[in-house]
mmCIF file of C-alpha atoms in Angstrom:
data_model
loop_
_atom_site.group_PDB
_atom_site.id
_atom_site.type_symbol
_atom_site.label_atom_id
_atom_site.label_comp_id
_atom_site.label_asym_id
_atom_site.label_seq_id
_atom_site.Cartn_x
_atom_site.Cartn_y
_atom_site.Cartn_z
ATOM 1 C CA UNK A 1 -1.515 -27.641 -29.074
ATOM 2 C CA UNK A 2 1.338 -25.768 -27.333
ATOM 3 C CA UNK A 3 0.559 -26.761 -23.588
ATOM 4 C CA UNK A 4 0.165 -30.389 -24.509
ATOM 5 C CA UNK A 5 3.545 -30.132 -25.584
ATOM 6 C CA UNK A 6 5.122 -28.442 -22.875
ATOM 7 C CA UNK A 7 2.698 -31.411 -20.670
ATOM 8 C CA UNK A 8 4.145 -33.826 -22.836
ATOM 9 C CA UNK A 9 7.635 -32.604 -21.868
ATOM 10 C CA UNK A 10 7.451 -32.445 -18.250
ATOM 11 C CA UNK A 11 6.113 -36.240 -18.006
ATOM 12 C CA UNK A 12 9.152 -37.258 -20.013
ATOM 13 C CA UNK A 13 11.517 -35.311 -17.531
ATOM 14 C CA UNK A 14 9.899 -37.046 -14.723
ATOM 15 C CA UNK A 15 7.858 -33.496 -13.599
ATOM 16 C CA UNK A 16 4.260 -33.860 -12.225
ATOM 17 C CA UNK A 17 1.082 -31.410 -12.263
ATOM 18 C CA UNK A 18 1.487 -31.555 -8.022
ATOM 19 C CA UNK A 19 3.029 -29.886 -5.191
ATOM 20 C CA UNK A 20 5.551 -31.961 -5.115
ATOM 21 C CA UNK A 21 7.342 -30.766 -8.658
ATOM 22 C CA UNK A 22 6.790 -26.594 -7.421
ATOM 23 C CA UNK A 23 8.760 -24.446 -7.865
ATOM 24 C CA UNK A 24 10.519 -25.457 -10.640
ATOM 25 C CA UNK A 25 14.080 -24.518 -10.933
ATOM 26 C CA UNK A 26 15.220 -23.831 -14.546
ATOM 27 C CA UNK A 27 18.591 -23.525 -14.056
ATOM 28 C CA UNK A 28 19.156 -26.885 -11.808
ATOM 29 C CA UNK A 29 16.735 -28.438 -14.724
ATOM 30 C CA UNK A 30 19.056 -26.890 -17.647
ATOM 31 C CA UNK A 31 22.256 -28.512 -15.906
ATOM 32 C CA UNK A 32 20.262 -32.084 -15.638
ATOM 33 C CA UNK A 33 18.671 -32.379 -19.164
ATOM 34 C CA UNK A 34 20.852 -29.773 -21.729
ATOM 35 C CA UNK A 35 24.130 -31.330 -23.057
ATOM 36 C CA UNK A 36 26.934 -29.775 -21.446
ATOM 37 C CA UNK A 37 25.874 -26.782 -20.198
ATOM 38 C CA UNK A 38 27.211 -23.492 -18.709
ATOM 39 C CA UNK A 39 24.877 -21.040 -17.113
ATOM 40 C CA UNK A 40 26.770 -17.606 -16.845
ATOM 41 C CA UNK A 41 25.172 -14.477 -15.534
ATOM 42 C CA UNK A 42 26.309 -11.592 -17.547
ATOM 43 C CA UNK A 43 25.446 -7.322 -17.046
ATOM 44 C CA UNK A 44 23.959 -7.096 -20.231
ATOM 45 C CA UNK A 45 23.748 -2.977 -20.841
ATOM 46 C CA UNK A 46 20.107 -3.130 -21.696
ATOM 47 C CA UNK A 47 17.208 -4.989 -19.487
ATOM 48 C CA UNK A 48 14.907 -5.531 -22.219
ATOM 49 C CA UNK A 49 17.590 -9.062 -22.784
ATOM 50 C CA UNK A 50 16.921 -11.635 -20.276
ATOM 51 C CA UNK A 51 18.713 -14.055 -21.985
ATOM 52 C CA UNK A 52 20.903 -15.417 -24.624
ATOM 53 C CA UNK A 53 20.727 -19.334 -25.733
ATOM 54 C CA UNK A 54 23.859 -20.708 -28.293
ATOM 55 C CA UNK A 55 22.457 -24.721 -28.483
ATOM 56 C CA UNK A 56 25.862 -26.544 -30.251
ATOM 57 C CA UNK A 57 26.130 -30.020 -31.148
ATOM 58 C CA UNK A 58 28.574 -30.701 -28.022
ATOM 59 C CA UNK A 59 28.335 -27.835 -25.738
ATOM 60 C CA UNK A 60 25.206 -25.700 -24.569
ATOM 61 C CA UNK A 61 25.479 -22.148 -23.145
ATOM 62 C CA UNK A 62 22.805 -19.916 -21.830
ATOM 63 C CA UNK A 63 23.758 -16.069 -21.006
ATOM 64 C CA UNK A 64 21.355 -14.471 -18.261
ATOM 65 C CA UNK A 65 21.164 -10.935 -17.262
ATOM 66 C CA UNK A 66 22.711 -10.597 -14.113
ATOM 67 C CA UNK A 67 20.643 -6.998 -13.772
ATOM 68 C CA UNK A 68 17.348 -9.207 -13.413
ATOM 69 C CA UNK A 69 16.489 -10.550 -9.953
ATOM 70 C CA UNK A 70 16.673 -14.468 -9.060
ATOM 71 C CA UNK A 71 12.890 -15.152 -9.832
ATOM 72 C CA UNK A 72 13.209 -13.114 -13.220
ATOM 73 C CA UNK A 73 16.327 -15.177 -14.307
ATOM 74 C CA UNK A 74 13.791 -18.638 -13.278
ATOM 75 C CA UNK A 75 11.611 -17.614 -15.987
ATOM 76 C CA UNK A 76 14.283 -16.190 -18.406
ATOM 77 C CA UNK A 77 16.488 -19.680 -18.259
ATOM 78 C CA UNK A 78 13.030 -21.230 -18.758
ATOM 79 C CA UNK A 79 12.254 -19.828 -21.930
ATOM 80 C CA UNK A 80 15.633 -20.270 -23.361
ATOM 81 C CA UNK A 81 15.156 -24.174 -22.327
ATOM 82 C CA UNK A 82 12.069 -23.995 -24.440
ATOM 83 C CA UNK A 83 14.122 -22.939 -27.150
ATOM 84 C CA UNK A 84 16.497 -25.704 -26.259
ATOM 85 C CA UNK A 85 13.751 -28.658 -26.596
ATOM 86 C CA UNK A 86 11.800 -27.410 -28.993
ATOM 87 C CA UNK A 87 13.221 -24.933 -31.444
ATOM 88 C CA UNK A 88 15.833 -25.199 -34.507
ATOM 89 C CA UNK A 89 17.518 -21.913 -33.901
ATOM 90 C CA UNK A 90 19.810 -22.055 -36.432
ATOM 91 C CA UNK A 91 17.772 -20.057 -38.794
ATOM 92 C CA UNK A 92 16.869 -17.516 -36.669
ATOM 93 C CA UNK A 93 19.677 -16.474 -34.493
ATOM 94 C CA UNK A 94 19.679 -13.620 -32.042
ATOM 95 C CA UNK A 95 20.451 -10.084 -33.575
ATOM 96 C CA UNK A 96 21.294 -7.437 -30.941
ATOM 97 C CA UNK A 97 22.658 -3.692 -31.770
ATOM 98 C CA UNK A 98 23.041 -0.654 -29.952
ATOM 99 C CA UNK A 99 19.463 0.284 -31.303
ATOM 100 C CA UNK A 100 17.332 -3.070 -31.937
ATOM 101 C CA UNK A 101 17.181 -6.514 -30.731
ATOM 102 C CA UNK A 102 15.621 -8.387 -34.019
ATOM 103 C CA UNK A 103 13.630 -11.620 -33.197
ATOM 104 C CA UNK A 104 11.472 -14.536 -34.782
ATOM 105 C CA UNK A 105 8.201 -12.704 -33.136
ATOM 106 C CA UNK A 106 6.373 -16.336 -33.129
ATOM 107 C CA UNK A 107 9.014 -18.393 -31.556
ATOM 108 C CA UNK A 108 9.509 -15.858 -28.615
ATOM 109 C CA UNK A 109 5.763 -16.294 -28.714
ATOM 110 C CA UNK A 110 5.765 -19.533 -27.720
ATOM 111 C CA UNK A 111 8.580 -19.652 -25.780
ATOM 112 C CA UNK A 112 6.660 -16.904 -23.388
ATOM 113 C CA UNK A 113 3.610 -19.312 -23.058
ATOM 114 C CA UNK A 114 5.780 -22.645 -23.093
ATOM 115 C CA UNK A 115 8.093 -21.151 -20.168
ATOM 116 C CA UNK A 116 4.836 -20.062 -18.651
ATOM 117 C CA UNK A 117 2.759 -23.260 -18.845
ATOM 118 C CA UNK A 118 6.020 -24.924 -17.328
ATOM 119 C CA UNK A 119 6.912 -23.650 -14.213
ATOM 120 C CA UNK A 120 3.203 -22.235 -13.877
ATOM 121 C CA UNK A 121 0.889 -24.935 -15.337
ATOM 122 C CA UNK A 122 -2.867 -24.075 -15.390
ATOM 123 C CA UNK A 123 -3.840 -27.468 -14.270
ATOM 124 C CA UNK A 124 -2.184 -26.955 -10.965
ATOM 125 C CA UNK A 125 -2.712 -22.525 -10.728
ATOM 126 C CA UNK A 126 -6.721 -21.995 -11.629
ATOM 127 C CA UNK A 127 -7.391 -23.654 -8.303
ATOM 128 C CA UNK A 128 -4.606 -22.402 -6.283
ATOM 129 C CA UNK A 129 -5.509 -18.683 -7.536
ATOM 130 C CA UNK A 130 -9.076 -19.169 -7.121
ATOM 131 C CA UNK A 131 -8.517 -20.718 -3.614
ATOM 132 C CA UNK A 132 -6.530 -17.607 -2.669
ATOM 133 C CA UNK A 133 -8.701 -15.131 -4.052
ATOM 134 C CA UNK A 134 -10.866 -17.026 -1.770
ATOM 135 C CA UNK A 135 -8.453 -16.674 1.458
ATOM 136 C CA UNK A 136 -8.139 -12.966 1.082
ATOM 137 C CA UNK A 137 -11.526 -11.896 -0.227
ATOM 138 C CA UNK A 138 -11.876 -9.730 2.982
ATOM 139 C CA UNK A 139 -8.307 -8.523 3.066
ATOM 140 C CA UNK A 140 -7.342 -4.571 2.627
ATOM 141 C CA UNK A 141 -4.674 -5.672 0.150
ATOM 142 C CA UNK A 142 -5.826 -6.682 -3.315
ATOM 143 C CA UNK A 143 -2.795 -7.801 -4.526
ATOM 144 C CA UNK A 144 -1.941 -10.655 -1.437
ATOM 145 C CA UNK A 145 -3.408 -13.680 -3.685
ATOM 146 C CA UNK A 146 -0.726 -12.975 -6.671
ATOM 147 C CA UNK A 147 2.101 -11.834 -4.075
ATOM 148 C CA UNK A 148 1.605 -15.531 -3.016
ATOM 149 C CA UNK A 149 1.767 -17.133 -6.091
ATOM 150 C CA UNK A 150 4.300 -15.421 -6.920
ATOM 151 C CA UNK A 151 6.325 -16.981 -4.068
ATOM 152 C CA UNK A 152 4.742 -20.200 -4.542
ATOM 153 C CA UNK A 153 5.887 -20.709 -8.272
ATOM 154 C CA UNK A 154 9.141 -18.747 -7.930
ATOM 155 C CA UNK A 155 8.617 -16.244 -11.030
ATOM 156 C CA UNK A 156 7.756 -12.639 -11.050
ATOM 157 C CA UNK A 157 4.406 -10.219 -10.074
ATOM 158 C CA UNK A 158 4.331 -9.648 -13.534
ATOM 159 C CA UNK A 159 3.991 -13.525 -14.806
ATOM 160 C CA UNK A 160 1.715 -14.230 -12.525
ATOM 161 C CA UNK A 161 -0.315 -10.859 -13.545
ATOM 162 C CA UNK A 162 -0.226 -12.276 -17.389
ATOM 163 C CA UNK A 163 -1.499 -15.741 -16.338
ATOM 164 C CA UNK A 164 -4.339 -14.519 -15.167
ATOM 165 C CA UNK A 165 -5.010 -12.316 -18.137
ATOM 166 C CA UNK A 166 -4.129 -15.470 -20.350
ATOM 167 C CA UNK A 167 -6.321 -17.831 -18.326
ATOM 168 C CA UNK A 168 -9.489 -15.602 -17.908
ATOM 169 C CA UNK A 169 -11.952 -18.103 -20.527
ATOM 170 C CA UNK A 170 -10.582 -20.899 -18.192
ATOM 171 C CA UNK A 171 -10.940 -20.087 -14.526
ATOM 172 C CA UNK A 172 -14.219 -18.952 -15.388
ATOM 173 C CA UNK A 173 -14.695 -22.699 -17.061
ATOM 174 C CA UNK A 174 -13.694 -23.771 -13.954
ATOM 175 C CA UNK A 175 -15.906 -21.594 -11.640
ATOM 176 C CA UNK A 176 -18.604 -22.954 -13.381
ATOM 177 C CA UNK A 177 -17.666 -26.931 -12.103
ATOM 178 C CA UNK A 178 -15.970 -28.103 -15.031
ATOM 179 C CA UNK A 179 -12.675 -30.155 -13.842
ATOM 180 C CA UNK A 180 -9.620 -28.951 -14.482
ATOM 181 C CA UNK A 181 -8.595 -31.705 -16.673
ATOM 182 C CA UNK A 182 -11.579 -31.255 -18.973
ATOM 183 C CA UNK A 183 -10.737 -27.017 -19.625
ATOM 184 C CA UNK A 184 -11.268 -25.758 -23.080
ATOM 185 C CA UNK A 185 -7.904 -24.330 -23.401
ATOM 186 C CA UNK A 186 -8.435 -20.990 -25.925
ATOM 187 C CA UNK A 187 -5.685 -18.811 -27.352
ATOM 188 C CA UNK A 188 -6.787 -14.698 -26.377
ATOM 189 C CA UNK A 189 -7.376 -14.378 -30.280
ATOM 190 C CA UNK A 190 -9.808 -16.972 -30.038
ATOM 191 C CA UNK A 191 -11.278 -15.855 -27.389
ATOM 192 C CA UNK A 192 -12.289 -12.889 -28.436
ATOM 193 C CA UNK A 193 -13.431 -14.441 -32.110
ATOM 194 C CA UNK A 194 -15.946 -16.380 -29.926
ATOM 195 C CA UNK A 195 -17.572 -13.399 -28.317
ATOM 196 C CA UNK A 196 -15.694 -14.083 -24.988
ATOM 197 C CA UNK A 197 -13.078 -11.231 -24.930
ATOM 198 C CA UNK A 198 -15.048 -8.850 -22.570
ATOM 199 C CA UNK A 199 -14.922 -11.220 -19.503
ATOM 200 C CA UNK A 200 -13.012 -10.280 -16.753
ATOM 201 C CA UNK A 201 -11.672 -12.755 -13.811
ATOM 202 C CA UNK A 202 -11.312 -9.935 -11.447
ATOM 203 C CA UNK A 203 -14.578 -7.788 -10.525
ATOM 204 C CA UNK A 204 -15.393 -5.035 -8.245
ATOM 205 C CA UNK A 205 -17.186 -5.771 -4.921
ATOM 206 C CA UNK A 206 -18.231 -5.387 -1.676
ATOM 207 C CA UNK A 207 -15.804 -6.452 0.989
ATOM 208 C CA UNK A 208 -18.132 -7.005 3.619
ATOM 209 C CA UNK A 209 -20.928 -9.907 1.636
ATOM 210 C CA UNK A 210 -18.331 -10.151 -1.586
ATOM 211 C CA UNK A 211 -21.343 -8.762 -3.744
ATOM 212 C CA UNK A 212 -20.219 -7.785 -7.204
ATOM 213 C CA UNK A 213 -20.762 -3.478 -7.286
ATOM 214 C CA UNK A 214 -21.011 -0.855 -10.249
ATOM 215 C CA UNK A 215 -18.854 1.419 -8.917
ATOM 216 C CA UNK A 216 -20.921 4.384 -9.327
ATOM 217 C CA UNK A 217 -23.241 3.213 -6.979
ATOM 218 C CA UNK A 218 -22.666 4.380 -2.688
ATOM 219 C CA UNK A 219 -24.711 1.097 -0.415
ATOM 220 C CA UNK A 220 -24.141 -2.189 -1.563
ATOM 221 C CA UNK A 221 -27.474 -3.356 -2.714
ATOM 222 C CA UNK A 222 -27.295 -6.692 -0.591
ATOM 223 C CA UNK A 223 -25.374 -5.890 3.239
ATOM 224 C CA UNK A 224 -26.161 -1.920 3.263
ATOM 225 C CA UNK A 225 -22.068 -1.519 3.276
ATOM 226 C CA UNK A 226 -21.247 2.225 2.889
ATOM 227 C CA UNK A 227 -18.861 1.464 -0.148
ATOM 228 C CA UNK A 228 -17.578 5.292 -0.056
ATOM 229 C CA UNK A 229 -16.253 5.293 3.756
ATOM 230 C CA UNK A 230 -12.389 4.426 4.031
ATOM 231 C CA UNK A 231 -11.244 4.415 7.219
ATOM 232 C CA UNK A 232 -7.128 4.668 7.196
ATOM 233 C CA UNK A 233 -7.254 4.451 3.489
ATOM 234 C CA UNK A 234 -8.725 1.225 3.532
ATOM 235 C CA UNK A 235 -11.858 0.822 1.471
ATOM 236 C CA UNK A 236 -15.546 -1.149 1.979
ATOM 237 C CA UNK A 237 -14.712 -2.537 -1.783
ATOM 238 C CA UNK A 238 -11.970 -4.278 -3.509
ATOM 239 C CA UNK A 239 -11.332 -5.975 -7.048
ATOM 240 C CA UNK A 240 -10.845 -9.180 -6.936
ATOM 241 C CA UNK A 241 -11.899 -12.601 -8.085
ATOM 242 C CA UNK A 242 -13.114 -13.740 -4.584
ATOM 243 C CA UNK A 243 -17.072 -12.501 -5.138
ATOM 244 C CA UNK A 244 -20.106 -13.980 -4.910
ATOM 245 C CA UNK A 245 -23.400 -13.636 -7.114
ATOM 246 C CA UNK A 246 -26.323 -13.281 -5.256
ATOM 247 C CA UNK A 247 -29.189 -14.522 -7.662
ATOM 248 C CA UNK A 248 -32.067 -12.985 -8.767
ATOM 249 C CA UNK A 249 -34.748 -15.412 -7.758
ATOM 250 C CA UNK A 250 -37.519 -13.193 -8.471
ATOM 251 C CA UNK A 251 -37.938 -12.066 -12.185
ATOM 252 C CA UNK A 252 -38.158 -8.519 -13.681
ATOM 253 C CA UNK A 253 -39.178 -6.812 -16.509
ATOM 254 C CA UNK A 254 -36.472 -3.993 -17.617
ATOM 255 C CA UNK A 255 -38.125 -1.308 -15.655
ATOM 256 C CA UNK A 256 -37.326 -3.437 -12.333
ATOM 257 C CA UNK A 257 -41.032 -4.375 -11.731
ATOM 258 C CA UNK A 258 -41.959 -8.065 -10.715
ATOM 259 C CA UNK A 259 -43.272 -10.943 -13.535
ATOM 260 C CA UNK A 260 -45.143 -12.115 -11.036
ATOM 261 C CA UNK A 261 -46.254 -11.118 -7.787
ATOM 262 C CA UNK A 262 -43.482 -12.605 -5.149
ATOM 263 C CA UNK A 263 -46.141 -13.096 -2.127
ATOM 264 C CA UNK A 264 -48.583 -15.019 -3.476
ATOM 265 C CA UNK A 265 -48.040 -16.191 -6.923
ATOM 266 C CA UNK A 266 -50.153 -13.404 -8.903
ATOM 267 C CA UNK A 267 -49.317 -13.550 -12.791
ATOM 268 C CA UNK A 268 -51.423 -11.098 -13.684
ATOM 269 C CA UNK A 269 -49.137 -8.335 -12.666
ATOM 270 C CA UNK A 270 -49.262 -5.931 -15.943
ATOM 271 C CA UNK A 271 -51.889 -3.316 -14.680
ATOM 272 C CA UNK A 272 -50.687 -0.921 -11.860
ATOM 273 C CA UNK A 273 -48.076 -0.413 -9.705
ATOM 274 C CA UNK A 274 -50.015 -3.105 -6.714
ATOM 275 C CA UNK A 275 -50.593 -6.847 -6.824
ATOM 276 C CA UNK A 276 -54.488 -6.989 -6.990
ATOM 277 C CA UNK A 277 -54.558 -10.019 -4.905
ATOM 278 C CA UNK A 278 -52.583 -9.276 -2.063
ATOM 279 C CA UNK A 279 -51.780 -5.512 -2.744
ATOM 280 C CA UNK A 280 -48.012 -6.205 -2.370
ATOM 281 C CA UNK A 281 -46.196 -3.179 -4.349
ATOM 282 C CA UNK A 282 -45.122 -4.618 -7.301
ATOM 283 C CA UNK A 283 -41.861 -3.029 -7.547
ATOM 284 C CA UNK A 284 -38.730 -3.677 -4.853
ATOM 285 C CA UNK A 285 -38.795 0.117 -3.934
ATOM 286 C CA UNK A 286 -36.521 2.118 -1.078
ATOM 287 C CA UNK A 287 -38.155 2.453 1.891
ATOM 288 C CA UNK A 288 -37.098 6.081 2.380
ATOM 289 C CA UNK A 289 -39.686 8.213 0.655
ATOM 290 C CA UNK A 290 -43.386 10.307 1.789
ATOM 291 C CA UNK A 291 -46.368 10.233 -0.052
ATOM 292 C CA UNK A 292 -49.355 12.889 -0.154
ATOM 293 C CA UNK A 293 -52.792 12.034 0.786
ATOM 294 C CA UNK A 294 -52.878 10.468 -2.388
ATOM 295 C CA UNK A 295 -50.241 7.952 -2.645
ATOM 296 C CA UNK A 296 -47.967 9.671 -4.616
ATOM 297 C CA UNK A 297 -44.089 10.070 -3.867
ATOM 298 C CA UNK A 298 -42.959 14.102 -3.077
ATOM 299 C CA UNK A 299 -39.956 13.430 -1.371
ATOM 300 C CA UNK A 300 -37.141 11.270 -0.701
ATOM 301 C CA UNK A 301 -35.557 8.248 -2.234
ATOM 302 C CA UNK A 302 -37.939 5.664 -3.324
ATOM 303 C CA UNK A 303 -35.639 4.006 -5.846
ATOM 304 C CA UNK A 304 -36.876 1.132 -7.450
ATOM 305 C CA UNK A 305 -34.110 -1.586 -6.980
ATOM 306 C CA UNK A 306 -32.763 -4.729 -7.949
ATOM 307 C CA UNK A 307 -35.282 -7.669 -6.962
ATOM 308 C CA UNK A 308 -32.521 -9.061 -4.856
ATOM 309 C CA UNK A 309 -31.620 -5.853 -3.870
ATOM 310 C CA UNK A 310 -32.355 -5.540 0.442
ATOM 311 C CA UNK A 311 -30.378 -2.184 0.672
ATOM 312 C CA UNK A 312 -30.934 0.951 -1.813
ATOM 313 C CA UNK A 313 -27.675 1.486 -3.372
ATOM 314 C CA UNK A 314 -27.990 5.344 -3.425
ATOM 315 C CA UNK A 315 -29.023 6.295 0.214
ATOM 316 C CA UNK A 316 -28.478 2.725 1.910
ATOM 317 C CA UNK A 317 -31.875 2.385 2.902
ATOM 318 C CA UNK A 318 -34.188 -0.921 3.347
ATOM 319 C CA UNK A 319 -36.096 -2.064 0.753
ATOM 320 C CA UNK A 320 -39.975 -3.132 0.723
ATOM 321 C CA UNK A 321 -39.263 -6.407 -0.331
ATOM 322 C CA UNK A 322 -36.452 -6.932 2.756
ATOM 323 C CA UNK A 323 -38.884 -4.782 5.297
ATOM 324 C CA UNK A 324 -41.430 -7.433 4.163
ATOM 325 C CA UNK A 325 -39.585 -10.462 4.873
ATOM 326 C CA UNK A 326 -39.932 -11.018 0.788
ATOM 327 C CA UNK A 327 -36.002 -11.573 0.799
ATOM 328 C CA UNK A 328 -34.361 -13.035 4.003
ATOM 329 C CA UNK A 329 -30.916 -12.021 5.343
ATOM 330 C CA UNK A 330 -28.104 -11.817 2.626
ATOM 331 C CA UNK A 331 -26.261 -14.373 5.566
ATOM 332 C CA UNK A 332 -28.669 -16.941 4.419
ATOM 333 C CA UNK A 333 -27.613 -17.026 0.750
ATOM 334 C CA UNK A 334 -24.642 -19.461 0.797
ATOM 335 C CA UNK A 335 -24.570 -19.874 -3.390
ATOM 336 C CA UNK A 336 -21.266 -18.092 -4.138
ATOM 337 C CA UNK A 337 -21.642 -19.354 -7.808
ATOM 338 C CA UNK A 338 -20.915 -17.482 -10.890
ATOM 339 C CA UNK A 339 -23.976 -17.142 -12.876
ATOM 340 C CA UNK A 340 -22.158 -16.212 -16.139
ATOM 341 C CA UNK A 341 -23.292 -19.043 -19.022
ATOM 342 C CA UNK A 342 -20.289 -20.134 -20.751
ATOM 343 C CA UNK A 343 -21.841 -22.619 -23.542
ATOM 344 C CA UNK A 344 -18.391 -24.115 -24.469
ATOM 345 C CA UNK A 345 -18.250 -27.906 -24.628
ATOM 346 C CA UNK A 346 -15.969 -29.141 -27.104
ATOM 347 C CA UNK A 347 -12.628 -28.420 -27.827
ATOM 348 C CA UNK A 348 -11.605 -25.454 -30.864
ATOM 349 C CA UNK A 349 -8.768 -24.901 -32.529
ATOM 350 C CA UNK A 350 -6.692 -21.942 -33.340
ATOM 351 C CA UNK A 351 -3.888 -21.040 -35.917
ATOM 352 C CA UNK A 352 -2.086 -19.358 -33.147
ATOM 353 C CA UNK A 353 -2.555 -22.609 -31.475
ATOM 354 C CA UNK A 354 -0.769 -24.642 -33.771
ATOM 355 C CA UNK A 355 2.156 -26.808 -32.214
ATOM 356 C CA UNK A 356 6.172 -26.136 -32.631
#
């Protein structure tokens, strides 16, 4: 597999999976390791070429765009090094024109992941990104975690951007408890072959109890939180990977109405709208509605919510079940768990994983 490769590499250069190896610098490690080398930084007319490797039997030069900013150029040397150590490039040299640059599409493939996996391994970035999405789940800025990184691994917005993209099947592996050493590592491709291409790292939710929100919806559902009010353009919700899921203890039927009744243990809960033991309404209904003489609802809310639901998410009301001490304080939930079930135990391969 690619990243045991570019593993395999760094242990033979003497690099480590800790702190003590970040950042990497490509350009001090291309002077160490490449037979004699000369870095130049060159204007190259276009900025779609970061950089140009000739590999010789004596001599080694690698062209960088001088256009490109330091942290760009870290990345850029690195992927020509993976060309260096891994590829023959003999048979597929560089072809630029005034119109086209012509390239082996599956080499510059794997020199994108290869240079990525090396100066950002995923061993060592799941938990620092998680950890920061973490430290700034509260923060006005959503983009403070991957400014950090950035800084941290010395590449670009944009690589750090793509590694989360790349990594999304693993982080939430991880989230789940497996160790990071024990990741099933999947291509995108197969990612999505297995059913797994719709999840996303990053979610929407509530800044205040870091409840995950449909944002069509105006009260979070769990802390009341006005999601609509900014105040100096700052908004009540973010997206982010910092959330927490607040379970759904007590079980529903798709029309929102309890299994079983959530006060005393009632099972025999499909007849009517009341528990017939303890009369507790049998759906977790806002508070903010009138009745006639008759029971019936003619005005106001009275959405039936989510059973863990103690706010209405349209008028940011109470619910019954929170008025009636059925759910306690969001405060008290400290499981900030994801509840997604990813059944993956074993490792898969990929074509598109196939080594160099």
């Amino acid at each position: 597999m690619l990243y045991n490769h570019i593993d395999n590499l760094k242990y033979e250069l003497g690099l480590d999976m800790t702190d003590i190896s970040y950042p990497i610098d490509s350009k001090k490690l291309a002077k160490k390791y490449c037979k004699n080398v000369h870095i130049d930084e060159i204007a190259f007319p276009s900025q779609y070429i970061c950089g140009i490797l000739y590999k010789g039997s004596n001599s080694t030069s690698i062209a960088l765009n001088a256009n490109r900013e330091k942290y760009q150029q870290n990345f850029d040397c690195m992927h020509e090094l993976i060309h260096y150590f891994f590829h023959d490039i003999s048979y597929c040299q560089l072809m630029c024109s005034d119109k086209s640059i012509q390239q082996d599409s599956y080499i510059e493939w794997q020199a994108n992941e290869g240079a990525a996996q090396f100066l950002v391994p995923y061993q060592l970035f799941i938990p620092k990104y998680l950890e920061l999405e973490k430290k700034y789940a509260h923060s006005n800025w959503e983009d403070d975690s991957i400014e950090e990184l950035a800084q941290y691994f010395n590449v670009s917005y944009g690589v750090i951007s793509n590694r989360i993209n790349s990594l999304e099947t693993e982080i939430f592996q991880y989230k789940k408890g497996q160790s990071i050493n024990s990741l099933v590592v999947l291509s995108k491709t197969k990612a999505i072959s297995l059913g797994l291409g719709d999840l996303k790292v990053k979610q929407l939710y509530c800044k205040k109890c870091l409840n995950v929100v449909n944002k069509h919806i105006n009260y979070c559902p769990i802390c009341g939180n006005n999601l609509n009010k900014r105040s100096f353009f700052m908004a009540n919700k973010r997206e982010g990977a910092g959330f927490m899921i607040y379970k759904k203890e007590i079980e529903t039927d798709k029309d929102n109405k309890v299994t079983k009744c959530p006060r005393c243990d009632n099972e025999e809960v499909s007849y009517g709208d009341y528990c017939k033991i303890c009369g507790l309404e049998l759906y977790n209904r806002c508070t903010n509605y009138e009745t006639d003489g008759y029971g019936n609802m003619i005005g106001g809310c009275g959405e039936a919510c989510d059973s863990n639901a103690r706010y209405c998410p349209i008028c940011g009301s109470k619910t019954s079940f929170y008025t009636m001490g059925i759910l306690s304080d969001y405060t008290s939930e400290k499981d900030g768990s994801h509840n997604i079930d990813f059944g993956i135990t074993v490792p898969i391969s990929s074509p598109d994983d196939l080594p160099f």
